[in-house]
Short mmCIF file of C-alpha atoms in Angstrom, two decimals:
data_model
loop_
_atom_site.label_atom_id
_atom_site.label_comp_id
_atom_site.label_asym_id
_atom_site.label_seq_id
_atom_site.Cartn_x
_atom_site.Cartn_y
_atom_site.Cartn_z
CA UNK A 908 0.18 -0.01 -0.03
CA UNK A 909 1.44 3.59 -1.14
CA UNK A 910 2.00 5.72 1.93
CA UNK A 911 3.88 8.94 2.29
CA UNK A 912 5.24 7.76 5.83
CA UNK A 913 9.02 7.32 4.73
CA UNK A 914 9.72 4.37 7.58
CA UNK A 915 6.52 2.26 6.41
CA UNK A 916 7.68 2.89 3.46
CA UNK A 917 11.57 1.55 3.63
CA UNK A 918 10.15 -0.97 5.28
CA UNK A 919 7.95 -1.86 2.73
CA UNK A 920 10.88 -1.78 0.29
CA UNK A 921 13.01 -4.08 2.01
CA UNK A 922 10.52 -6.81 1.96
CA UNK A 923 9.52 -6.30 -1.28
CA UNK A 924 13.18 -6.98 -1.81
CA UNK A 925 12.76 -9.78 0.84
CA UNK A 926 10.34 -11.36 -0.91
CA UNK A 927 12.13 -11.67 -4.50
CA UNK A 928 14.99 -12.77 -2.81
CA UNK A 929 12.99 -15.40 -1.00
CA UNK A 930 11.12 -16.66 -4.69
CA UNK A 931 15.09 -16.98 -5.90
CA UNK A 932 15.39 -19.14 -3.24
CA UNK A 933 12.75 -21.24 -3.31
CA UNK A 934 13.29 -21.88 -7.15
CA UNK A 935 16.60 -22.07 -7.43
CA UNK A 936 18.39 -24.85 -9.41
CA UNK A 937 21.86 -26.06 -9.32
CA UNK A 938 23.69 -26.75 -12.85
CA UNK A 939 26.88 -28.30 -13.32
CA UNK A 940 28.30 -25.07 -14.03
CA UNK A 941 27.04 -23.47 -11.03
CA UNK A 942 26.89 -26.04 -9.09
CA UNK A 943 26.08 -24.14 -5.71
CA UNK A 944 24.08 -21.33 -7.43
CA UNK A 945 20.80 -22.96 -5.11
CA UNK A 946 23.12 -22.47 -2.29
CA UNK A 947 23.42 -18.94 -3.42
CA UNK A 948 20.27 -17.49 -3.75
CA UNK A 949 19.62 -19.48 -0.08
CA UNK A 950 22.43 -17.96 1.77
CA UNK A 951 21.49 -14.34 0.48
CA UNK A 952 18.00 -14.67 1.19
CA UNK A 953 18.80 -15.55 5.22
CA UNK A 954 21.85 -12.95 5.49
CA UNK A 955 19.42 -10.18 4.20
CA UNK A 956 16.62 -11.22 6.53
CA UNK A 957 18.61 -11.78 9.44
CA UNK A 958 19.91 -8.74 9.06
CA UNK A 959 16.51 -6.85 8.73
CA UNK A 960 15.22 -9.04 11.92
CA UNK A 961 18.46 -7.50 13.83
CA UNK A 962 18.03 -3.93 12.57
CA UNK A 963 14.67 -4.01 13.94
CA UNK A 964 15.68 -5.30 17.23
CA UNK A 965 18.24 -2.27 17.65
CA UNK A 966 16.05 0.16 16.50
CA UNK A 967 12.08 0.00 16.37
CA UNK A 968 11.84 -1.95 19.46
CA UNK A 969 13.83 0.36 21.88
CA UNK A 970 11.98 3.87 20.15
CA UNK A 971 8.80 1.47 20.43
CA UNK A 972 9.43 1.18 24.44
CA UNK A 973 10.21 5.01 24.76
CA UNK A 974 7.53 6.53 22.42
CA UNK A 975 4.60 4.44 22.59
CA UNK A 976 2.15 3.98 25.54
CA UNK A 977 0.93 0.71 24.98
CA UNK A 978 4.75 -0.41 24.46
CA UNK A 979 4.60 -4.00 25.59
CA UNK A 980 1.36 -5.32 23.94
CA UNK A 981 3.45 -3.37 20.25
CA UNK A 982 6.42 -5.45 21.04
CA UNK A 983 4.71 -8.70 21.94
CA UNK A 984 2.80 -9.06 19.39
CA UNK A 985 5.96 -8.29 16.82
CA UNK A 986 8.71 -10.59 18.96
CA UNK A 987 6.26 -13.31 18.06
CA UNK A 988 6.18 -12.68 14.58
CA UNK A 989 10.12 -12.09 14.37
CA UNK A 990 10.85 -15.33 17.01
CA UNK A 991 8.58 -17.51 14.61
CA UNK A 992 10.28 -16.18 11.21
CA UNK A 993 13.50 -17.03 13.40
CA UNK A 994 12.41 -20.76 13.64
CA UNK A 995 11.45 -21.19 9.69
CA UNK A 996 14.11 -19.28 8.54
CA UNK A 997 16.94 -21.61 10.97
CA UNK A 998 14.72 -24.45 9.78
CA UNK A 999 15.69 -23.78 5.82
CA UNK A 1000 19.66 -23.59 6.88
CA UNK A 1001 19.72 -26.57 8.50
CA UNK A 1002 17.45 -28.10 5.53
CA UNK A 1003 20.17 -26.64 3.32
CA UNK A 1004 22.95 -27.57 4.95
CA UNK A 1005 21.67 -31.50 5.05
CA UNK A 1006 20.78 -31.61 9.18
CA UNK A 1007 19.43 -35.10 9.27
CA UNK A 1008 16.60 -33.59 11.80
CA UNK A 1009 15.18 -32.15 8.10
CA UNK A 1010 15.17 -34.98 6.04
CA UNK A 1011 11.71 -35.51 6.61
CA UNK A 1012 10.45 -32.22 5.35
CA UNK A 1013 9.88 -31.15 1.71
CA UNK A 1014 11.41 -28.17 0.04
CA UNK A 1015 7.91 -26.85 -0.83
CA UNK A 1016 6.86 -27.13 3.05
CA UNK A 1017 9.49 -25.48 4.18
CA UNK A 1018 9.01 -22.33 1.77
CA UNK A 1019 5.22 -22.56 2.53
CA UNK A 1020 6.27 -22.15 6.27
CA UNK A 1021 8.83 -19.49 5.37
CA UNK A 1022 5.98 -17.13 3.30
CA UNK A 1023 3.65 -17.43 5.75
CA UNK A 1024 5.80 -15.94 8.91
CA UNK A 1025 7.43 -13.61 6.23
CA UNK A 1026 3.90 -12.05 5.97
CA UNK A 1027 2.81 -12.45 9.40
CA UNK A 1028 6.60 -10.36 10.45
CA UNK A 1029 5.69 -7.78 7.53
CA UNK A 1030 2.08 -7.01 8.96
CA UNK A 1031 3.72 -6.74 12.28
CA UNK A 1032 6.70 -4.96 11.85
CA UNK A 1033 4.35 -2.27 9.84
CA UNK A 1034 2.20 -2.67 12.23
CA UNK A 1035 4.62 -1.35 14.33
CA UNK A 1036 5.78 1.68 11.76
CA UNK A 1037 2.48 2.88 11.66
CA UNK A 1038 1.51 3.38 15.53
CA UNK A 1039 5.54 4.99 15.54
CA UNK A 1040 3.60 7.12 12.46
CA UNK A 1041 1.17 8.67 15.11
CA UNK A 1042 3.75 10.02 17.54
CA UNK A 1043 6.47 11.25 15.36
CA UNK A 1044 6.81 13.45 12.48
CA UNK A 1045 7.59 13.21 8.92
CA UNK A 1046 11.56 14.19 9.87
CA UNK A 1047 12.04 11.97 12.83
CA UNK A 1048 10.06 8.86 11.21
CA UNK A 1049 12.76 9.74 8.00
CA UNK A 1050 16.00 9.62 10.33
CA UNK A 1051 14.44 6.04 11.86
CA UNK A 1052 13.98 4.66 8.60
CA UNK A 1053 17.91 6.13 7.95
CA UNK A 1054 19.05 4.15 11.36
CA UNK A 1055 17.28 1.09 10.50
CA UNK A 1056 18.80 0.36 7.30
CA UNK A 1057 22.82 1.86 8.90
CA UNK A 1058 22.00 -0.94 11.59
CA UNK A 1059 21.59 -4.06 9.23
CA UNK A 1060 25.78 -3.99 8.02
CA UNK A 1061 25.85 -4.90 11.97
CA UNK A 1062 23.32 -6.96 12.64
CA UNK A 1063 23.89 -11.11 12.77
CA UNK A 1064 23.80 -13.07 9.23
CA UNK A 1065 21.96 -15.85 10.17
CA UNK A 1066 18.45 -16.94 12.25
CA UNK A 1067 19.22 -16.76 16.36
CA UNK A 1068 15.53 -17.54 17.14
CA UNK A 1069 16.53 -18.52 21.30
CA UNK A 1070 19.16 -15.86 21.99
CA UNK A 1071 17.87 -12.03 23.91
CA UNK A 1072 15.97 -9.93 21.40
CA UNK A 1073 15.51 -6.72 23.36
CA UNK A 1074 17.45 -4.45 25.96
CA UNK A 1075 21.26 -4.46 26.97
CA UNK A 1076 21.06 -8.65 26.83
CA UNK A 1077 19.58 -8.32 23.46
CA UNK A 1078 22.35 -5.59 22.24
CA UNK A 1079 25.18 -8.07 23.81
CA UNK A 1080 23.79 -11.11 21.90
CA UNK A 1081 23.78 -9.01 18.66
CA UNK A 1082 27.75 -8.14 19.27
CA UNK A 1083 28.56 -11.75 19.66
CA UNK A 1084 26.24 -13.33 17.04
CA UNK A 1085 26.87 -10.86 14.60
CA UNK A 1086 31.08 -11.63 15.20
CA UNK A 1087 30.56 -15.32 15.22
CA UNK A 1088 28.59 -15.02 11.93
CA UNK A 1089 30.74 -13.56 10.21
CA UNK A 1090 33.79 -15.93 10.98
CA UNK A 1091 31.56 -18.72 10.14
CA UNK A 1092 30.20 -16.92 6.36
CA UNK A 1093 33.98 -16.65 5.84
CA UNK A 1094 34.59 -19.77 6.74
CA UNK A 1095 31.89 -21.24 4.56
CA UNK A 1096 32.29 -19.11 1.61
CA UNK A 1097 28.99 -17.73 1.99
CA UNK A 1098 27.12 -15.05 0.33
CA UNK A 1099 26.01 -11.88 2.45
CA UNK A 1100 25.08 -9.20 0.21
CA UNK A 1101 24.65 -5.29 0.98
CA UNK A 1102 21.68 -4.12 2.16
CA UNK A 1103 19.90 -2.14 -0.36
CA UNK A 1104 18.29 1.48 0.73
CA UNK A 1105 15.03 2.40 -1.16
CA UNK A 1106 15.89 5.64 -3.38
CA UNK A 1107 14.62 8.83 -1.83
CA UNK A 1108 11.97 10.79 -4.21
CA UNK A 1109 12.85 13.21 -6.37
CA UNK A 1110 11.57 16.64 -4.60
CA UNK A 1111 8.19 18.11 -6.32
CA UNK A 1112 8.43 20.74 -8.76
CA UNK A 1113 8.09 23.50 -6.13
CA UNK A 1114 10.25 22.41 -4.40
CA UNK A 1115 12.77 22.19 -7.31
CA UNK A 1116 11.99 25.58 -8.39
CA UNK A 1117 13.60 26.73 -4.85
CA UNK A 1118 16.58 24.39 -4.91
CA UNK A 1119 17.43 25.59 -8.51
CA UNK A 1120 17.78 22.07 -9.69
CA UNK A 1121 15.35 20.69 -12.05
CA UNK A 1122 14.73 17.57 -13.00
CA UNK A 1123 12.90 16.33 -16.14
CA UNK A 1124 11.27 13.67 -17.32
CA UNK A 1125 13.84 11.84 -19.75
CA UNK A 1126 11.28 11.50 -22.37
CA UNK A 1127 10.79 15.86 -21.92
CA UNK A 1128 14.29 16.11 -22.32
CA UNK A 1129 15.54 18.58 -24.80
CA UNK A 1130 17.17 16.57 -27.45
CA UNK A 1131 21.12 18.33 -28.39
#
């Protein structure tokens, strides 16, 4: 759903990217030329999702406790969805790397669980952002969206559903898991993409006039 709220717009962009990565991961097929192609798609999806989950824990949850009157309920509902998503992501990691405990599950079942959990997480995260949008102004929300993006590179790259998520224990857990994940990513040669921030909207015509920075539609630009 389109919105002028920069925080919700940023979250929507992230989840659209995650949905695309999920589809590529679930459809990945290895070939003789690229025998690890399916693993690369799975690894990049898991890393992107895990980093975003960690960034939300680091940025949005403390802010919600600070700004929202019903913070406990709002964060409780979000954390339920986040932990469930982390559990199913952990199943994907284990299934991809040959855990004997995952052999009884078919890939289509695993990916179906991920799609459902990711959709629920998206709904709960957007609801948290919507509530913050009621108490923060546009500039503050834009700053929060930037903080969320900047927190992703220092977040864990693997799902850790059973470590603390909030408060000082959560902060320590994220730092420890980030360091451990970086080590194992290097050992295993995992693909860890750089988080992509949504492009800021171009200023409107009035703003362009006062900024002396006119921008034309490519089809309307004068031809030399």
